Coordinates of N, CA and C in Angstrom, one line a residue:
M515 N 116.3 99.7 96.2 CA 117.3 99.1 95.2 C 116.3 98.2 94.6
A516 N 116.1 98.5 93.3 CA 115.3 97.7 92.1 C 115.6 96.2 91.8
A517 N 114.9 95.6 91.7 CA 115.0 94.3 91.5 C 116.2 94.2 89.9
R518 N 117.1 93.4 89.8 CA 118.2 93.5 88.5 C 116.8 93.1 87.3
F519 N 116.2 92.3 87.5 CA 115.4 91.7 86.3 C 114.5 93.0 85.9
E520 N 114.0 93.9 86.5 CA 113.0 95.1 86.0 C 113.6 95.7 84.9
S521 N 114.9 95.5 84.7 CA 115.5 96.1 83.6 C 115.1 95.8 82.2
K522 N 114.8 94.4 82.6 CA 114.3 93.6 81.2 C 112.9 93.9 81.0
I523 N 112.2 94.6 81.5 CA 110.9 95.1 81.3 C 110.7 96.4 80.6
L524 N 110.3 96.3 79.2 CA 110.7 97.6 78.4 C 108.9 97.6 77.7
S525 N 108.8 99.2 77.8 CA 107.8 99.6 77.1 C 107.8 99.2 75.5
R526 N 106.7 99.1 74.8 CA 106.8 98.7 73.4 C 107.7 99.3 72.6
Q527 N 107.7 100.8 72.8 CA 108.5 101.6 71.6 C 110.0 101.6 72.3
A528 N 110.4 101.4 73.3 CA 111.6 101.1 73.9 C 112.2 99.7 73.7
C529 N 111.2 98.8 73.8 CA 111.7 97.4 73.0 C 112.1 97.5 71.4
V530 N 111.3 98.1 70.8 CA 111.5 98.2 69.4 C 112.6 98.9 69.0
A531 N 112.9 99.9 69.8 CA 114.2 100.9 69.7 C 115.4 100.1 69.8
A532 N 115.2 99.4 71.1 CA 116.5 98.1 71.5 C 116.6 97.3 70.0
V533 N 115.9 96.8 69.8 CA 115.9 95.6 68.8 C 116.6 96.6 67.3
Q534 N 115.9 97.5 67.2 CA 116.6 98.4 66.2 C 118.0 98.6 66.2
A535 N 118.4 99.0 67.4 CA 119.8 99.5 67.8 C 120.6 98.3 67.6
G536 N 120.1 97.0 67.6 CA 121.0 95.7 67.6 C 121.5 95.6 69.7
A537 N 120.6 95.8 70.3 CA 120.9 95.4 71.5 C 120.8 94.2 72.2
L538 N 120.0 93.4 71.2 CA 120.3 92.0 71.6 C 120.5 91.3 70.6
P539 N 121.6 90.2 70.9 CA 122.1 89.2 69.8 C 121.4 88.4 69.2
R540 N 121.4 88.2 67.8 CA 120.7 87.5 67.0 C 121.4 85.9 66.9
P541 N 120.4 85.1 66.5 CA 119.2 85.1 66.0 C 118.1 85.4 67.4
L542 N 116.9 86.4 66.9 CA 116.2 86.9 68.0 C 114.6 85.9 67.9
I543 N 114.1 85.6 69.1 CA 113.3 84.4 69.1 C 112.3 85.3 69.9
F544 N 111.0 85.4 69.3 CA 109.7 86.0 69.7 C 108.9 85.1 70.1
T545 N 108.1 85.3 71.0 CA 106.8 84.8 71.5 C 105.9 85.2 72.3
N546 N 104.5 85.1 72.5 CA 103.9 85.8 73.2 C 102.7 85.0 73.8
G547 N 101.9 85.7 75.0 CA 101.0 85.0 75.4 C 100.4 86.1 76.6
V548 N 99.5 85.2 77.4 CA 99.2 85.9 78.7 C 99.9 85.6 79.8
F549 N 100.2 84.3 79.9 CA 101.0 84.1 81.2 C 100.6 84.8 82.6
D550 N 99.1 84.3 82.8 CA 98.5 84.7 83.8 C 99.0 84.1 85.3
I551 N 99.1 83.0 85.6 CA 99.7 82.2 86.6 C 100.8 81.2 85.9
L552 N 102.0 81.9 86.1 CA 103.1 80.9 85.5 C 103.0 79.7 86.0
H553 N 103.5 78.4 85.3 CA 103.4 77.4 85.7 C 104.6 76.5 84.9
R554 N 104.8 75.3 85.4 CA 106.0 74.3 84.7 C 105.8 74.1 83.1
G555 N 104.6 74.5 82.7 CA 104.3 74.5 81.3 C 104.9 75.7 80.6
H556 N 104.4 76.8 81.3 CA 104.9 77.8 80.5 C 106.6 78.1 80.8
V557 N 107.2 77.9 82.0 CA 108.5 77.8 81.8 C 109.6 76.8 80.9
T558 N 108.7 75.7 81.0 CA 109.7 74.7 80.2 C 109.4 75.3 78.7
Y559 N 108.3 75.6 78.1 CA 108.1 76.3 76.7 C 109.1 77.6 76.5
L560 N 108.8 78.2 77.5 CA 110.2 79.5 77.1 C 111.3 79.2 77.2
D561 N 112.0 78.2 77.9 CA 113.2 77.6 77.7 C 113.5 77.2 76.7
E562 N 112.6 76.2 76.2 CA 112.8 75.8 75.0 C 112.8 76.5 74.0
A563 N 112.2 77.6 73.8 CA 111.7 78.8 72.7 C 113.7 79.3 72.9
A564 N 114.0 79.8 74.2 CA 115.2 80.5 74.1 C 116.3 79.8 73.6
Q565 N 116.2 78.3 73.4 CA 117.3 77.4 73.3 C 117.2 77.7 71.4
L566 N 116.3 78.2 70.6 CA 116.2 78.5 69.2 C 117.0 79.4 68.9
G567 N 117.6 80.4 69.6 CA 118.3 81.6 69.2 C 119.3 82.2 70.2
A568 N 119.5 83.4 70.1 CA 120.4 84.2 71.0 C 119.7 84.9 71.9
S569 N 118.7 85.2 71.9 CA 117.9 86.1 72.6 C 116.5 85.8 72.4
L570 N 115.6 85.8 73.6 CA 114.2 85.8 73.6 C 113.5 86.8 74.0
I571 N 112.5 87.4 73.3 CA 111.3 88.6 73.6 C 110.3 87.7 74.1
V572 N 109.8 88.0 75.0 CA 108.0 87.7 75.5 C 107.4 88.8 75.2
A573 N 105.9 88.9 74.5 CA 104.9 89.8 74.4 C 103.9 89.3 75.3
I574 N 103.6 90.3 76.2 CA 102.4 89.9 76.9 C 101.3 90.6 76.8
N575 N 100.0 89.7 76.5 CA 98.7 90.8 76.4 C 98.7 91.6 77.5
T576 N 98.1 93.0 77.1 CA 97.7 93.8 78.0 C 96.4 93.5 79.0
D577 N 96.3 93.6 80.1 CA 94.9 93.3 81.0 C 93.8 93.5 80.2
E578 N 93.5 94.6 79.2 CA 92.4 94.9 78.5 C 92.3 93.9 77.6
S579 N 93.5 93.4 76.7 CA 93.3 92.5 75.7 C 93.1 91.1 76.3
V580 N 93.4 90.8 77.5 CA 93.1 89.2 77.6 C 91.7 89.5 78.1
R581 N 91.0 90.3 78.6 CA 89.6 90.2 78.8 C 88.8 90.4 77.4
R582 N 89.4 90.6 76.4 CA 88.8 90.6 74.9 C 88.8 88.9 74.5
L583 N 89.8 88.2 75.2 CA 90.2 87.0 74.3 C 89.1 85.6 75.0
G584 N 88.2 86.3 76.0 CA 87.0 85.5 76.5 C 87.6 84.7 77.6
K585 N 88.4 84.8 78.2 CA 89.1 83.8 79.3 C 88.3 84.1 80.7
G586 N 87.4 84.8 80.6 CA 86.7 85.0 81.9 C 86.5 86.5 82.3
D587 N 85.6 87.2 82.8 CA 85.5 88.3 83.5 C 86.6 88.7 84.6
D588 N 86.9 87.5 85.1 CA 88.0 88.0 86.3 C 89.3 87.7 85.9
R589 N 89.5 87.6 84.5 CA 91.3 87.5 83.9 C 91.5 88.8 83.4
P590 N 92.8 88.9 83.6 CA 93.5 88.3 84.2 C 93.9 88.4 85.6
L591 N 94.2 87.4 86.3 CA 94.3 87.3 87.9 C 95.3 88.1 88.3
N592 N 96.5 88.2 87.3 CA 97.7 88.9 88.0 C 97.5 90.0 86.8
T593 N 98.2 91.2 87.4 CA 98.0 92.5 86.3 C 99.4 92.4 85.6
L594 N 99.3 93.1 84.6 CA 100.3 93.1 83.3 C 101.8 93.3 84.1
A595 N 101.8 94.3 84.8 CA 103.0 94.4 85.7 C 103.7 93.5 86.6
D596 N 102.7 92.7 87.2 CA 103.2 91.5 87.9 C 103.4 90.3 87.0
R597 N 102.9 90.3 86.0 CA 103.0 89.2 84.8 C 104.5 89.3 84.5
A598 N 104.8 90.7 83.9 CA 105.8 91.1 83.4 C 107.1 90.8 84.1
A599 N 106.8 91.2 85.4 CA 107.9 90.7 86.5 C 108.4 89.5 86.3
L600 N 107.2 88.7 86.6 CA 107.6 87.1 86.8 C 108.5 86.5 85.6
L601 N 107.9 86.9 84.4 CA 108.6 86.5 83.3 C 110.1 87.1 83.0
A602 N 110.2 88.4 83.6 CA 111.5 88.8 83.3 C 112.6 88.4 84.5
A603 N 112.0 87.7 85.3 CA 112.8 87.3 86.4 C 113.3 85.8 86.0
L604 N 113.0 85.2 84.8 CA 113.4 84.0 84.4 C 114.7 84.3 83.3
S605 N 115.7 83.5 83.7 CA 117.0 83.8 83.0 C 117.0 83.4 81.8
C606 N 116.0 82.8 81.1 CA 116.0 82.4 79.6 C 115.2 83.5 78.8
V607 N 114.5 84.6 79.5 CA 114.1 85.8 78.7 C 114.9 86.9 78.8
S608 N 115.0 87.6 77.6 CA 116.0 88.6 77.2 C 115.5 89.6 77.7
M609 N 113.8 90.2 77.3 CA 113.4 91.1 77.4 C 111.8 90.7 77.3
V610 N 111.1 91.7 78.2 CA 109.7 91.5 78.2 C 108.9 92.9 77.8
T611 N 108.0 92.8 76.8 CA 106.9 93.8 76.4 C 105.5 93.6 76.2
D612 N 104.6 94.4 75.8 CA 103.5 94.2 76.0 C 103.0 94.7 74.7
F613 N 101.6 94.0 74.3 CA 101.0 94.6 73.1 C 99.3 94.6 73.5
H614 N 98.9 95.6 73.1 CA 97.3 95.5 73.2 C 96.4 95.2 72.1
E615 N 96.4 94.9 71.1 CA 96.0 94.3 70.1 C 95.7 92.9 70.3
D616 N 94.7 92.4 69.5 CA 94.2 90.9 69.7 C 95.4 89.9 69.2
T617 N 96.1 90.5 68.5 CA 97.4 89.5 68.0 C 98.7 90.2 68.1
P618 N 99.8 89.8 68.0 CA 101.1 90.6 68.3 C 101.6 90.9 66.7
Q619 N 100.8 90.4 65.8 CA 101.1 90.9 64.4 C 102.2 92.3 64.0
A620 N 101.1 93.4 64.4 CA 102.1 94.7 64.3 C 103.3 94.6 65.2
L621 N 103.3 94.4 66.2 CA 104.4 94.2 67.0 C 105.7 93.5 66.4
I622 N 105.1 92.2 65.8 CA 106.2 91.1 65.2 C 106.8 92.1 64.0
E623 N 106.1 92.7 63.2 CA 106.6 93.5 61.9 C 107.5 94.6 62.4
Q624 N 107.3 95.1 63.5 CA 108.2 96.3 64.0 C 109.5 95.6 64.6
L625 N 109.4 94.4 65.2 CA 110.8 93.8 65.7 C 111.6 92.8 64.8
R626 N 110.7 92.3 64.0 CA 111.3 91.3 62.7 C 112.3 90.2 63.5
P627 N 111.8 89.6 64.2 CA 112.7 88.5 64.9 C 112.8 87.5 64.1
D628 N 114.1 86.6 64.1 CA 114.3 85.4 63.3 C 113.4 84.4 63.3
V629 N 112.6 84.0 64.4 CA 112.0 83.1 64.8 C 110.8 83.5 65.7
I630 N 109.5 83.3 65.4 CA 108.4 83.2 66.2 C 108.1 81.9 66.8
V631 N 107.7 81.9 67.9 CA 107.3 80.5 68.4 C 106.0 80.5 69.3
K632 N 105.1 79.5 68.8 CA 104.1 79.2 69.7 C 103.9 77.9 70.3
G633 N 102.9 77.8 71.1 CA 102.7 76.3 71.5 C 102.1 75.3 70.9
G634 N 102.3 74.1 71.1 CA 101.9 73.1 70.2 C 100.8 73.0 69.7
D635 N 99.6 73.6 70.0 CA 98.2 73.6 69.9 C 97.8 74.5 68.6
Y636 N 99.0 75.1 68.0 CA 98.9 76.2 66.9 C 99.4 75.4 65.6
D637 N 98.5 76.0 64.5 CA 99.0 75.3 63.2 C 99.6 76.6 62.7
M638 N 100.9 76.5 62.7 CA 102.0 77.7 62.3 C 101.4 78.2 60.9
N639 N 101.0 77.4 60.2 CA 100.9 77.8 58.5 C 99.6 78.5 58.4
T640 N 98.8 78.5 59.7 CA 97.3 79.4 59.3 C 97.5 81.0 59.9
L641 N 98.6 81.1 60.8 CA 98.9 82.3 61.4 C 99.4 83.4 60.6
P642 N 98.6 85.0 60.3 CA 99.4 85.9 59.4 C 100.8 86.1 59.9
E643 N 101.0 85.8 61.2 CA 102.4 86.2 61.7 C 103.6 85.3 61.2
T644 N 103.2 84.2 60.8 CA 103.9 83.2 60.0 C 104.5 84.1 58.8
A645 N 103.4 84.2 58.2 CA 103.6 85.0 56.8 C 104.6 86.0 56.9
S646 N 104.5 86.7 57.8 CA 105.4 87.9 58.1 C 106.5 87.9 58.3
V647 N 107.1 86.7 59.2 CA 108.2 86.3 59.5 C 109.1 85.4 58.4
R648 N 108.0 84.9 57.7 CA 108.7 83.9 56.6 C 109.1 85.0 55.3
S649 N 108.8 86.3 55.2 CA 108.7 87.3 54.4 C 110.0 87.8 54.5
W650 N 110.8 88.2 55.5 CA 112.0 88.2 55.6 C 112.9 87.5 55.8
G651 N 112.8 86.3 55.6 CA 113.5 85.0 55.8 C 113.7 84.1 57.3
G652 N 112.7 84.7 58.0 CA 112.5 84.0 59.5 C 111.7 82.6 59.2
R653 N 111.4 82.2 60.3 CA 110.7 81.0 60.6 C 109.9 80.9 61.7
A654 N 108.9 80.0 61.4 CA 107.7 79.7 62.5 C 107.8 78.7 63.1
V655 N 107.8 78.4 64.6 CA 108.2 77.1 65.0 C 107.0 76.7 66.3
A656 N 106.3 75.5 66.1 CA 105.5 75.2 67.0 C 105.9 74.4 68.1
I657 N 106.2 74.5 69.2 CA 106.7 73.6 70.4 C 105.8 72.7 70.7
P658 N 105.8 71.5 71.0 CA 104.9 70.5 71.7 C 105.0 70.9 72.8
F659 N 103.8 70.7 73.8 CA 103.6 70.5 75.0 C 104.4 69.3 75.7
E660 N 105.0 69.7 76.8 CA 105.7 69.0 77.4 C 105.2 68.5 78.8
F661 N 104.3 69.4 79.2 CA 103.7 69.3 80.6 C 102.3 69.8 80.3
Q662 N 101.4 68.8 80.4 CA 99.7 69.5 79.9 C 99.3 70.0 81.4
R663 N 99.6 71.5 81.3 CA 99.1 72.4 82.3 C 98.6 73.6 81.7
S664 N 97.4 74.3 82.4 CA 96.8 75.3 81.8 C 96.4 76.2 83.0
T665 N 96.4 77.4 83.0 CA 96.0 78.5 83.9 C 94.6 78.3 84.3
T666 N 93.7 78.1 82.7 CA 92.6 78.1 83.2 C 92.0 76.7 83.8
A667 N 92.8 75.7 83.6 CA 92.7 74.3 84.3 C 92.8 74.6 86.1
L668 N 93.9 75.3 86.2 CA 94.5 75.5 87.5 C 93.3 76.5 88.3
I669 N 93.0 77.3 87.7 CA 91.8 78.1 88.3 C 90.4 77.3 88.5
G670 N 90.3 76.6 87.7 CA 89.1 75.6 88.0 C 89.6 74.5 89.2
K671 N 90.8 74.2 89.3 CA 91.1 73.2 90.5 C 91.1 74.2 91.9
I672 N 91.7 75.3 91.8 CA 91.6 76.3 92.7 C 90.0 76.3 93.4
R673 N 89.2 76.8 92.5 CA 87.6 77.2 92.8 C 87.0 75.9 93.4
R674 N 87.1 74.7 92.9 CA 86.5 73.6 93.1 C 86.4 73.1 94.9

């Protein structure tokens, strides 16, 4: 028997089709990231993002795109499938998909969310994704970090 949360993990094509078919209630919230080692900062951020609307889609970088981000030759530590499973298991997450590009710009344009969300270290006004979502009447929100946690710092601590 498969875990129930597995049904929340969709291919990019299936995710776009589901959203276009109205499978998720609106307002639709979108965020993205690597989410390599899930920690308290991540889950707090995701829950706060989900509270901005009715449904939260989390798009995660493919393993190859994580390596292009320059986080280290051994990153991600967890595979795409494992990272997706952990995110899908969270009750605040409605759907998980992935993207292979360096940014989620194309996926955002396909999904047309009502709100895009990033962590507090982003200047939302400088992101091309912000211009896109605003072009169809949506908004862009930066959520301040409540817990100063980072996967990179955690890996450094483990290696000491």
